[in-house]
Structures are given as structure tokens and as C-alpha cells.
Coordinates of N, CA, C and O in Angstrom, one line a residue:
X25 N -66.5 -17.1 59.1 CA -67.8 -16.5 59.4 C -68.8 -16.8 60.0 O -69.2 -18.1 59.0
X26 N -69.8 -16.6 60.6 CA -70.8 -16.7 61.1 C -71.9 -16.9 59.2 O -71.9 -15.8 58.9
X27 N -72.2 -17.8 59.2 CA -73.0 -17.7 58.2 C -74.0 -17.0 57.9 O -75.0 -17.1 58.8
X28 N -74.2 -16.6 56.5 CA -75.6 -16.1 56.3 C -76.9 -17.0 56.8 O -77.9 -17.2 57.2
X29 N -76.9 -18.0 55.7 CA -77.1 -19.8 56.1 C -76.7 -21.0 55.8 O -75.5 -20.4 55.1
X30 N -77.2 -21.4 56.0 CA -76.2 -22.8 56.3 C -76.8 -24.3 56.0 O -78.3 -23.8 55.6
X31 N -76.9 -25.3 55.9 CA -77.5 -26.3 55.9 C -78.6 -26.5 56.6 O -79.7 -26.9 56.1
X32 N -78.6 -26.2 57.6 CA -79.6 -26.1 58.7 C -80.5 -25.0 58.5 O -81.2 -25.1 59.6
X33 N -80.4 -23.9 57.5 CA -81.4 -23.0 57.4 C -81.4 -21.9 58.4 O -82.3 -21.3 58.7
X34 N -80.1 -21.8 59.0 CA -80.1 -20.7 60.3 C -79.8 -19.5 59.2 O -79.3 -19.6 58.3
X35 N -80.1 -18.5 60.0 CA -80.3 -17.1 59.5 C -79.5 -16.2 60.6 O -79.4 -16.1 61.5
X36 N -79.1 -15.0 59.8 CA -78.3 -13.9 60.4 C -79.3 -12.8 60.7 O -79.9 -12.5 59.7
X37 N -78.9 -12.1 61.8 CA -80.0 -10.9 61.6 C -78.9 -9.6 62.3 O -77.7 -9.7 62.7
X38 N -79.2 -8.4 62.0 CA -77.9 -7.3 62.5 C -78.3 -6.8 63.6 O -80.0 -6.2 63.1
X39 N -78.0 -6.6 64.5 CA -78.2 -5.2 66.1 C -78.1 -4.2 65.6 O -76.3 -4.2 65.6
X40 N -78.2 -3.2 65.7 CA -77.6 -1.9 65.8 C -78.3 -1.1 67.0 O -79.4 -0.9 67.1
X41 N -78.0 -1.1 68.4 CA -78.1 -0.6 69.5 C -78.0 0.7 70.1 O -76.8 1.1 70.0
X42 N -79.1 1.1 70.1 CA -79.1 2.5 70.8 C -78.0 3.8 70.1 O -77.5 4.3 70.8
X43 N -78.4 4.0 69.2 CA -77.5 4.8 68.1 C -78.9 6.2 67.8 O -79.2 6.3 67.1
X44 N -78.9 6.7 69.2 CA -80.0 7.4 69.7 C -79.4 9.1 70.1 O -77.8 8.9 70.8
X45 N -80.1 9.8 69.7 CA -79.5 11.0 69.8 C -78.8 11.3 71.2 O -77.5 12.3 71.7
X46 N -79.3 10.9 72.4 CA -79.1 11.0 74.0 C -78.1 10.4 74.1 O -76.7 10.8 75.0
X47 N -77.6 9.4 73.4 CA -76.2 8.9 73.7 C -74.9 9.9 72.7 O -73.8 9.2 73.3
X48 N -75.2 10.4 72.3 CA -74.3 11.0 71.4 C -74.3 12.6 71.8 O -74.3 13.4 70.9
X49 N -74.6 13.1 73.2 CA -74.3 14.5 73.2 C -73.1 15.6 73.0 O -72.1 14.3 73.6
X50 N -73.4 16.6 73.1 CA -72.2 17.4 72.9 C -71.3 17.7 74.2 O -69.8 17.2 74.2
X51 N -71.8 17.2 75.3 CA -71.1 17.4 76.4 C -70.4 15.8 77.0 O -69.6 15.7 77.3
X52 N -70.9 15.0 76.2 CA -70.4 13.5 76.5 C -70.3 13.2 74.9 O -70.5 11.7 74.6
X53 N -69.0 13.5 73.8 CA -68.9 12.8 72.7 C -68.7 11.6 72.7 O -67.6 11.2 74.1
X54 N -68.9 10.8 71.9 CA -68.3 9.5 71.7 C -67.0 9.2 71.0 O -67.3 10.2 70.1
X55 N -66.8 8.0 70.9 CA -65.5 8.2 70.4 C -65.5 7.9 69.0 O -66.5 6.7 68.6
X56 N -64.9 8.4 67.6 CA -65.0 8.0 66.4 C -66.6 8.0 65.4 O -67.0 7.2 65.1
X57 N -67.6 9.3 66.3 CA -69.1 8.9 66.2 C -69.0 8.9 64.4 O -69.7 7.8 64.0
X58 N -68.5 9.6 63.6 CA -68.6 9.6 62.0 C -68.4 8.4 61.6 O -68.8 7.8 61.0
X59 N -67.0 7.8 62.0 CA -66.4 6.7 61.5 C -67.3 5.5 62.0 O -68.0 4.7 61.1
X60 N -68.0 5.6 63.0 CA -68.8 4.6 63.5 C -70.2 4.1 62.9 O -70.4 3.4 62.4
X61 N -70.7 5.4 62.8 CA -72.2 5.6 62.3 C -72.0 5.1 60.4 O -72.8 4.9 60.1
X62 N -70.6 5.8 59.8 CA -70.6 5.4 58.6 C -70.5 4.0 58.4 O -70.9 3.3 57.5
X63 N -69.6 3.0 59.2 CA -69.8 1.9 58.9 C -70.8 1.0 59.4 O -71.1 0.4 58.6
X64 N -71.9 1.7 60.3 CA -72.7 0.9 60.6 C -73.8 1.0 59.1 O -74.5 0.1 58.8
X65 N -73.6 2.3 58.6 CA -74.6 2.4 57.3 C -74.1 1.5 56.6 O -74.8 1.1 55.8
X66 N -72.8 0.9 56.2 CA -72.5 0.8 55.6 C -72.8 -0.6 55.5 O -73.3 -1.7 54.6
X67 N -72.7 -1.6 56.9 CA -72.8 -3.1 56.9 C -74.4 -3.1 57.1 O -75.2 -4.0 56.8
X68 N -75.4 -2.0 57.2 CA -76.4 -2.4 57.0 C -77.0 -2.7 56.1 O -77.9 -2.7 55.3
X69 N -76.7 -1.7 55.4 CA -76.7 -1.2 53.5 C -76.9 -2.7 52.7 O -77.5 -3.2 52.5
X70 N -75.7 -3.0 52.7 CA -75.2 -4.1 52.5 C -76.1 -5.7 53.2 O -76.9 -6.6 52.2
X71 N -76.3 -5.8 54.5 CA -77.2 -6.7 54.7 C -78.6 -6.3 54.5 O -79.3 -7.5 54.2
X72 N -79.0 -5.5 53.9 CA -80.6 -5.5 53.4 C -80.3 -5.6 52.2 O -81.1 -7.1 51.7
X73 N -79.6 -5.7 51.3 CA -79.3 -6.3 50.1 C -78.8 -7.5 50.2 O -79.6 -8.2 49.1
X74 N -78.0 -8.4 50.8 CA -78.6 -9.5 51.2 C -79.4 -10.6 52.0 O -79.5 -11.6 52.0
X75 N -80.4 -9.9 51.7 CA -81.4 -10.3 53.1 C -81.5 -10.3 54.7 O -82.5 -11.2 55.0
X76 N -80.6 -9.6 54.8 CA -80.3 -10.2 56.8 C -81.4 -9.0 56.9 O -81.0 -7.8 56.9
X77 N -82.0 -9.1 58.1 CA -82.9 -8.6 58.8 C -82.1 -7.0 59.4 O -80.8 -7.9 60.0
X78 N -82.6 -6.2 59.7 CA -81.5 -5.6 60.4 C -82.9 -4.9 61.7 O -83.6 -4.2 61.3
X79 N -82.3 -4.8 62.8 CA -83.0 -4.7 64.0 C -82.8 -3.5 64.7 O -81.2 -3.6 65.2
X80 N -83.2 -2.0 64.8 CA -82.6 -0.9 65.4 C -83.1 -0.8 66.6 O -84.5 -0.7 66.8
X81 N -82.6 -0.9 67.7 CA -83.0 -1.1 69.0 C -82.9 0.7 69.9 O -81.9 1.0 69.4
X82 N -84.1 0.9 70.4 CA -84.4 2.2 70.8 C -84.4 1.7 72.0 O -85.4 1.1 73.0
X83 N -83.7 2.4 73.3 CA -83.6 2.6 74.7 C -84.6 3.4 74.9 O -84.8 4.5 74.6
X84 N -85.7 2.9 76.0 CA -86.8 3.6 76.4 C -86.8 4.1 78.3 O -86.8 2.8 78.7
X85 N -85.9 4.9 78.4 CA -85.3 5.0 79.7 C -86.8 6.0 80.4 O -86.1 6.6 81.7
X86 N -87.9 5.9 80.3 CA -88.4 6.7 80.7 C -88.8 6.6 82.5 O -89.2 7.5 83.3
X87 N -88.5 5.4 82.7 CA -88.6 5.5 84.5 C -87.5 6.3 84.7 O -87.3 6.6 85.8
X88 N -86.3 6.5 84.3 CA -85.1 7.1 84.6 C -85.4 8.7 83.9 O -84.5 9.5 84.2
X89 N -86.2 9.1 83.2 CA -86.6 10.2 83.1 C -85.4 10.8 81.9 O -85.2 11.8 81.6
X90 N -85.0 9.8 80.8 CA -84.2 9.5 79.7 C -84.5 9.4 79.0 O -85.3 7.8 78.9
X91 N -83.9 9.4 77.5 CA -84.6 8.6 76.3 C -85.9 8.3 76.7 O -86.3 7.5 76.4
X92 N -87.1 9.3 76.6 CA -88.2 9.3 77.1 C -88.5 9.3 75.0 O -88.3 10.2 74.2
X93 N -89.6 8.2 75.0 CA -89.8 8.5 73.5 C -90.6 9.6 73.5 O -91.4 10.3 73.8
X94 N -90.7 9.6 71.8 CA -91.2 10.8 71.2 C -90.2 12.1 71.1 O -90.6 13.1 71.1
X95 N -89.4 12.2 72.1 CA -88.4 13.2 72.3 C -87.0 12.9 71.5 O -86.8 12.0 70.7
X96 N -86.8 14.1 71.7 CA -85.7 14.2 70.4 C -84.2 13.5 70.8 O -83.6 12.9 70.3
X97 N -84.3 13.3 72.1 CA -83.1 12.8 72.7 C -83.3 11.2 72.5 O -82.3 10.4 71.8
X98 N -84.8 10.5 72.4 CA -85.1 9.4 72.0 C -85.1 8.6 70.8 O -84.4 7.4 70.3
X99 N -84.8 10.0 69.7 CA -85.0 9.4 68.6 C -83.5 9.2 67.7 O -82.5 9.6 68.6
X100 N -83.2 8.2 66.7 CA -82.2 7.7 66.2 C -81.6 9.1 65.7 O -82.4 9.8 65.5
X101 N -80.3 8.6 65.5 CA -79.6 10.0 65.0 C -79.6 10.3 63.4 O -79.8 9.1 63.1
X102 N -80.1 11.2 63.3 CA -80.8 11.7 61.9 C -79.7 11.1 60.9 O -80.1 11.0 59.6
X103 N -78.4 10.8 60.6 CA -77.3 10.5 60.0 C -77.5 9.0 59.8 O -76.9 8.2 59.1
X104 N -77.8 8.4 60.3 CA -78.6 6.6 60.5 C -79.1 6.4 59.9 O -80.3 7.1 59.9
X105 N -79.2 5.5 58.6 CA -79.7 5.4 57.7 C -80.9 4.0 58.0 O -80.5 3.0 58.2
X106 N -82.2 4.5 58.0 CA -83.2 3.7 58.2 C -84.3 3.6 57.0 O -84.3 4.6 56.4
X107 N -84.3 2.1 56.5 CA -85.2 1.5 55.8 C -86.6 1.2 56.0 O -86.8 0.9 57.4
X108 N -87.8 1.0 55.5 CA -89.0 0.9 56.0 C -88.9 -0.5 56.4 O -89.9 -0.9 57.3
X109 N -88.0 -1.3 55.9 CA -88.1 -2.8 56.1 C -87.2 -3.3 57.5 O -87.4 -4.1 58.1
X110 N -86.8 -2.0 58.4 CA -85.9 -2.4 59.2 C -87.1 -2.2 60.5 O -88.3 -2.0 60.1
X111 N -86.4 -3.4 61.7 CA -87.4 -3.5 62.1 C -86.9 -2.4 63.8 O -85.9 -2.5 63.9
X112 N -88.2 -2.2 64.3 CA -87.7 -1.2 65.3 C -87.9 -2.0 66.9 O -89.1 -2.7 66.8
X113 N -87.1 -1.7 67.8 CA -87.3 -2.5 69.0 C -87.2 -1.8 70.0 O -86.2 -1.0 70.2
X114 N -87.8 -1.6 71.1 CA -87.8 -0.9 72.0 C -87.1 -1.4 73.4 O -87.7 -2.8 73.8
X115 N -86.3 -0.9 74.0 CA -85.9 -2.2 75.1 C -85.7 -0.8 76.2 O -85.9 0.5 76.1
X116 N -85.9 -1.4 77.8 CA -86.1 -0.6 78.6 C -85.0 -1.0 79.7 O -84.8 -0.4 81.1
X117 N -83.6 -2.0 79.2 CA -82.9 -2.5 80.2 C -81.6 -2.5 79.1 O -81.7 -2.3 78.2
X118 N -80.2 -2.5 79.8 CA -78.7 -2.4 78.9 C -79.1 -3.4 77.8 O -78.7 -3.0 76.6
X119 N -80.0 -4.7 78.4 CA -79.7 -6.0 77.7 C -80.8 -5.9 76.5 O -81.9 -5.9 77.2
X120 N -80.6 -6.0 75.5 CA -81.8 -6.0 74.6 C -82.9 -7.7 74.8 O -84.3 -7.0 74.1
X121 N -82.2 -8.3 75.5 CA -83.1 -9.2 75.4 C -84.6 -9.3 77.0 O -85.3 -9.7 76.6
X122 N -83.8 -8.4 77.6 CA -84.7 -8.3 79.1 C -86.1 -7.6 78.6 O -85.9 -6.6 78.4
X123 N -87.1 -8.4 78.7 CA -88.4 -7.8 78.9 C -89.1 -7.3 77.3 O -89.6 -6.7 77.1
X124 N -88.1 -8.3 76.1 CA -88.6 -7.6 74.7 C -89.1 -9.4 74.8 O -88.6 -10.6 75.3
X125 N -89.5 -8.9 73.3 CA -89.8 -10.3 72.7 C -89.0 -10.9 71.7 O -88.8 -11.9 70.3
X126 N -87.6 -10.1 71.3 CA -86.3 -10.3 70.6 C -86.0 -12.0 70.8 O -85.9 -12.6 69.6
X127 N -85.7 -12.6 71.5 CA -84.9 -14.1 72.0 C -86.5 -14.8 70.6 O -86.2 -15.4 69.7
X128 N -87.8 -14.6 71.5 CA -88.7 -15.3 70.9 C -88.7 -15.4 69.3 O -89.1 -16.1 68.5
X129 N -88.8 -14.0 69.0 CA -88.9 -13.7 67.7 C -88.1 -13.9 66.7 O -87.8 -14.6 65.4
X130 N -86.7 -14.2 66.9 CA -85.2 -14.4 66.4 C -85.4 -15.6 66.2 O -85.4 -16.0 65.1
X131 N -85.9 -16.9 67.5 CA -85.9 -18.0 67.2 C -87.2 -18.8 66.1 O -87.0 -19.7 65.6
X132 N -88.2 -17.9 66.2 CA -89.1 -17.9 66.0 C -89.2 -18.5 63.7 O -89.5 -19.1 63.3
X133 N -88.1 -17.7 63.5 CA -87.5 -17.4 62.4 C -86.4 -18.0 61.9 O -85.8 -17.7 61.2
X134 N -86.0 -19.0 63.5 CA -84.8 -19.6 62.9 C -83.6 -18.9 62.8 O -82.4 -19.1 62.2
X135 N -83.5 -17.7 63.2 CA -82.2 -17.3 62.9 C -81.3 -17.2 64.7 O -81.7 -17.4 65.9
X136 N -79.9 -17.2 64.5 CA -79.1 -18.0 65.3 C -77.9 -17.4 65.3 O -77.2 -17.4 66.2
X137 N -77.7 -16.3 64.3 CA -76.6 -15.7 64.4 C -76.4 -14.2 64.3 O -77.7 -13.6 63.5
X138 N -76.1 -13.8 65.2 CA -76.3 -12.1 65.0 C -74.9 -11.3 64.9 O -74.1 -11.6 65.5
X139 N -74.9 -10.1 64.6 CA -74.3 -9.2 63.9 C -74.6 -8.4 65.1 O -75.6 -7.6 65.0
X140 N -73.3 -7.5 65.9 CA -74.0 -6.5 66.5 C -73.1 -5.3 66.3 O -71.8 -5.6 66.5
X141 N -73.9 -3.9 67.0 CA -73.0 -3.0 66.6 C -73.8 -1.9 67.7 O -75.0 -2.1 67.8
X142 N -73.4 -0.5 67.9 CA -74.0 -0.1 68.4 C -73.4 0.9 69.6 O -72.5 0.7 69.8
X143 N -74.0 1.3 70.8 CA -73.6 2.2 71.8 C -74.4 1.9 72.9 O -75.6 1.4 72.9
X144 N -74.1 2.1 74.2 CA -72.4 2.2 74.3 C -72.0 0.9 74.8 O -72.2 -0.1 75.1
X145 N -70.9 0.8 74.4 CA -70.0 -0.2 74.5 C -70.1 -1.1 75.7 O -70.1 -1.9 75.7
X146 N -69.6 -0.6 76.6 CA -69.6 -0.9 78.1 C -71.2 -1.1 78.8 O -71.0 -1.7 80.0
X147 N -71.6 -0.5 78.1 CA -73.3 -0.8 79.2 C -74.1 -1.9 78.1 O -74.1 -2.7 78.0
X148 N -74.9 -1.1 76.9 CA -76.3 -2.1 76.1 C -75.2 -3.1 75.3 O -75.5 -4.0 75.0
X149 N -74.2 -2.4 74.9 CA -73.5 -3.3 73.6 C -73.1 -4.9 74.7 O -73.6 -5.9 73.9
X150 N -72.2 -4.4 75.4 CA -72.0 -5.5 76.2 C -72.8 -6.7 76.9 O -73.1 -7.6 76.8
X151 N -73.8 -5.6 77.5 CA -75.0 -6.8 78.3 C -75.4 -7.3 76.8 O -75.9 -8.7 77.3
X152 N -75.9 -7.3 75.9 CA -76.8 -7.7 74.5 C -75.4 -8.7 74.3 O -76.4 -9.9 73.7
X153 N -74.2 -8.8 74.2 CA -73.5 -9.7 74.0 C -73.6 -11.0 74.7 O -73.6 -12.1 74.0
X154 N -73.3 -10.3 75.9 CA -72.8 -11.3 77.0 C -74.6 -12.3 77.2 O -74.6 -13.6 77.3
X155 N -75.8 -11.6 76.8 CA -77.2 -12.3 77.1 C -77.4 -13.1 75.9 O -77.7 -13.9 75.8
X156 N -76.6 -12.8 74.5 CA -76.9 -13.8 73.3 C -76.0 -14.8 73.3 O -76.7 -15.7 73.3
X157 N -75.1 -14.6 74.1 CA -74.1 -15.9 74.6 C -75.0 -16.8 75.2 O -74.9 -18.2 74.9
X158 N -75.6 -16.2 76.2 CA -76.2 -17.4 77.5 C -77.7 -17.9 76.4 O -78.0 -18.6 77.2
X159 N -78.2 -17.0 75.6 CA -79.1 -17.9 74.6 C -78.5 -18.8 74.0 O -79.5 -19.0 72.7
X160 N -77.2 -18.9 73.9 CA -76.6 -19.7 72.8 C -76.7 -19.2 70.8 O -76.6 -20.2 70.3
X161 N -76.9 -18.1 71.2 CA -76.7 -17.1 69.8 C -75.3 -17.3 69.2 O -74.3 -16.9 70.0
X162 N -74.7 -17.4 67.9 CA -73.2 -17.1 67.4 C -73.4 -15.7 67.4 O -74.1 -14.7 66.9
X163 N -72.4 -15.3 67.9 CA -72.3 -13.7 67.8 C -71.0 -12.9 67.1 O -70.1 -13.6 67.2
X164 N -71.2 -12.0 66.4 CA -70.1 -11.6 65.6 C -70.2 -10.6 65.9 O -71.5 -9.5 65.4
X165 N -69.3 -9.3 66.5 CA -69.1 -7.9 67.2 C -68.5 -7.4 65.9 O -67.4 -7.7 65.7
X166 N -68.8 -6.2 65.4 CA -67.8 -5.3 64.4 C -67.4 -4.8 65.5 O -67.4 -3.4 65.8
X167 N -65.7 -5.2 65.0 CA -65.2 -4.2 66.7 C -64.7 -2.7 66.1 O -64.4 -2.2 66.9
X168 N -65.1 -1.8 65.0 CA -65.2 -0.7 64.4 C -66.4 -0.2 64.5 O -66.2 0.8 63.9
X169 N -67.2 -1.0 65.1 CA -68.9 -0.2 64.7 C -69.5 -0.5 65.8 O -70.8 -0.2 66.2
X170 N -69.2 0.2 67.3 CA -69.4 0.4 68.3 C -68.6 1.8 68.9 O -67.2 1.2 68.6
X171 N -69.2 1.9 69.9 CA -68.7 3.2 70.6 C -69.1 3.6 72.0 O -70.1 3.0 72.3
X172 N -68.7 4.6 72.4 CA -68.5 5.2 73.8 C -68.4 5.9 74.4 O -67.0 6.8 73.4
X173 N -68.8 7.0 75.2 CA -67.9 8.7 75.5 C -66.6 8.1 76.6 O -66.6 6.8 77.2
X174 N -66.1 9.5 76.9 CA -65.0 9.1 77.9 C -65.5 8.9 79.2 O -66.5 9.6 79.2
X175 N -64.9 8.3 80.2 CA -65.4 8.2 81.2 C -64.1 8.8 82.2 O -63.1 8.8 81.6
X176 N -64.2 9.3 83.2 CA -63.3 9.8 84.3 C -61.8 8.6 84.4 O -60.8 9.1 84.5
X177 N -61.8 7.4 84.3 CA -60.8 6.5 84.3 C -60.0 5.8 82.6 O -59.0 5.6 82.8
X178 N -61.0 5.8 81.5 CA -60.8 5.5 80.5 C -61.3 6.4 79.2 O -62.7 7.0 79.4
X179 N -60.5 6.4 78.2 CA -61.1 7.1 77.4 C -62.2 6.2 76.3 O -62.2 5.0 76.5
X180 N -62.9 6.6 75.4 CA -63.8 6.0 74.5 C -63.3 4.6 73.9 O -63.4 4.0 73.4
X181 N -62.0 5.4 72.9 CA -61.1 4.7 72.2 C -60.8 3.7 73.1 O -60.9 2.3 72.5
X182 N -60.2 3.9 74.6 CA -59.8 2.6 75.5 C -60.7 1.7 75.9 O -60.7 0.5 75.9
X183 N -62.1 2.2 75.8 CA -62.7 1.2 76.3 C -63.4 0.1 75.2 O -63.5 -1.1 75.3
X184 N -63.4 0.8 74.1 CA -64.0 -0.3 72.7 C -62.9 -0.9 72.7 O -62.8 -1.9 72.5
X185 N -61.8 -0.8 72.5 CA -60.3 -1.7 72.3 C -60.5 -3.0 73.9 O -60.6 -3.6 73.3
X186 N -60.8 -2.3 74.8 CA -60.5 -3.2 76.0 C -61.8 -4.6 75.7 O -61.4 -5.6 75.8
X187 N -63.0 -3.8 75.2 CA -63.9 -4.6 75.5 C -63.8 -5.6 74.0 O -64.6 -6.8 73.8
X188 N -63.4 -5.2 73.2 CA -63.1 -6.1 71.9 C -62.2 -7.0 72.5 O -62.4 -8.7 72.4
X189 N -61.4 -6.7 73.3 CA -60.4 -7.7 73.9 C -61.0 -8.3 74.7 O -60.9 -10.0 74.6
X190 N -61.8 -8.2 75.5 CA -62.7 -9.0 76.5 C -63.9 -10.1 75.7 O -63.9 -11.2 76.3
X191 N -64.3 -9.2 74.6 CA -65.5 -10.2 73.7 C -64.3 -11.7 72.8 O -65.0 -12.8 73.2
X192 N -63.2 -11.2 72.3 CA -62.6 -12.4 71.7 C -62.1 -13.3 72.5 O -61.5 -14.3 72.1
X193 N -62.4 -13.1 74.1 CA -61.8 -13.9 74.8 C -62.7 -14.7 75.9 O -62.2 -15.8 76.8
X194 N -64.1 -14.4 75.6 CA -64.9 -14.8 76.2 C -65.2 -16.6 75.9 O -64.7 -16.7 75.1
X195 N -65.9 -17.6 77.1 CA -66.0 -18.3 76.9 C -67.3 -18.5 76.1 O -68.6 -18.1 77.0
X196 N -67.8 -18.9 74.6 CA -69.2 -18.8 74.5 C -69.7 -20.4 74.9 O -69.2 -21.3 75.6
X197 N -70.7 -20.6 74.9 CA -71.9 -21.5 75.0 C -72.2 -22.7 73.8 O -71.1 -22.8 73.5
X198 N -73.3 -22.7 73.4 CA -73.5 -23.8 72.4 C -73.3 -22.7 71.2 O -72.5 -23.6 70.1
X199 N -73.0 -21.2 70.9 CA -72.9 -20.4 70.0 C -71.3 -20.2 70.3 O -70.7 -21.0 71.0
X200 N -70.9 -19.4 69.3 CA -69.7 -18.8 69.4 C -69.4 -17.6 68.9 O -70.6 -16.8 68.7
X201 N -68.6 -16.9 69.1 CA -68.3 -14.9 69.4 C -67.2 -15.0 68.3 O -66.0 -15.8 68.4
X202 N -67.2 -14.1 67.5 CA -66.3 -13.6 66.8 C -66.2 -12.2 66.7 O -67.1 -11.7 67.0
X203 N -65.1 -11.5 66.5 CA -64.8 -10.0 66.4 C -64.2 -9.9 65.3 O -62.9 -10.4 65.0
X204 N -64.6 -9.0 64.0 CA -64.1 -8.7 63.1 C -64.1 -7.4 62.7 O -65.3 -6.7 63.2
X205 N -63.6 -6.6 62.1 CA -63.2 -5.2 61.3 C -64.6 -5.1 60.5 O -65.4 -6.4 59.6
X206 N -65.3 -3.8 60.2 CA -66.2 -3.7 59.2 C -65.8 -3.8 57.8 O -66.7 -4.9 57.1
X207 N -64.8 -3.8 57.6 CA -64.1 -3.9 56.5 C -64.0 -5.4 56.0 O -64.0 -5.9 55.2
X208 N -63.7 -6.2 57.1 CA -63.6 -7.9 56.7 C -64.9 -8.2 56.4 O -65.3 -8.8 55.8
X209 N -65.9 -8.0 57.3 CA -67.2 -8.3 57.4 C -68.2 -8.6 56.5 O -68.6 -9.3 55.6
X210 N -67.9 -7.1 55.3 CA -68.1 -6.3 54.2 C -67.4 -7.3 52.9 O -68.3 -7.6 52.2
X211 N -66.4 -7.2 53.1 CA -65.8 -8.3 51.9 C -66.3 -10.1 52.0 O -66.7 -10.5 51.3
X212 N -67.0 -10.4 53.6 CA -66.9 -11.8 53.7 C -68.7 -11.7 52.9 O -68.9 -12.9 52.6
X213 N -69.4 -10.5 53.5 CA -70.5 -10.6 52.8 C -70.8 -10.5 51.7 O -72.0 -11.1 50.9
X214 N -70.1 -9.5 51.1 CA -70.4 -9.4 49.3 C -70.3 -10.8 48.6 O -70.0 -11.6 48.6

């Protein structure tokens, strides 16, 4: 498992990407929304107890007139448990690192390990995973804590399974990439 801390005092951070109302609209329901949300809540709870920072990412799509800040669509899902200690990060592109201070902030406090969850698998989650690898972070993807809606050619379930396979076969840079279930990660963190 990617360590919480090691001899080099590296740290782990949990990213929860775009768990916003607009990502879970009734006309485009996401695969296993209830289960994914329960698993994200479980892993954020244990992360907080272990001192792992939780960053909740919210997409700001003002330029596309979607996910507009301070609207219902932009808000985090009401069943997503949010604590005062959580860090809120706004992004304007699929990649959480694009035009944000995330990389600088993580490296300033010696965080090199990222646990990644959220929505949408093939857009913001994948872009963020790929970007984190090019920035030499160790990446741990919670294989059953990311989701997306059905597309004309694939179901949301097929997309999440496909990306779990893709990520498990990526060539990492200096960091490493792992894909594990929430249950496995919770046991390892406990």
C-alpha cells in the first residue's frame, strides 16, 4: 500500500473529485451512486481519523454556464459528509492541477501520495490521475469509489471497469499507481 508516512516523512492526501449535484442529475444517473457515496464517506471518515487531509474538489464551469458557483448544481451532494477540517478546492478544467495551486500546496507540506475518488470517471477522475502521475505523485485509486453516467456506447459500470483496467496498466513515472477496493484500503489504513 502507498504509505501514510514513511522514513522520508512523505504524506498521503485524499482527493474527492466533483461529487456535485450536477454530476448526478436524474436524467443522467451515475453507476452505483449510493454505493460509491457510502464508500467515499467511509474512506473520508477513516482518513480524517488517521490525520490524512481530505480535499473536496468542486468544478466551476461558469464559462460553460454549468456548475456555476453558489448554485444548487455546483453544491456538493447533500449525503456527502463534509467536515470543517476538509479543504475545498475549485477547478475550472477536468484536471484538478490545471490552474490551481494544488501541486504547490501538496509539495509544500511533503505530500507525495494521493488517494483518488469521485466523478466522472472518464473525465475529471482520469485527467487528474494522469496529471498526478506526470507530476510524480504516487496514486492510489479506489476502484469502487468513482463513477460516471451511461454513455451511448458504454454503461457507467463498463466505463468504471474499463478505467480501472487502464489505470492498472499505466506506466508510472517516478511515483507508482495502485488500484484497490475501498474495503481493502480501509483494512490497510485501520
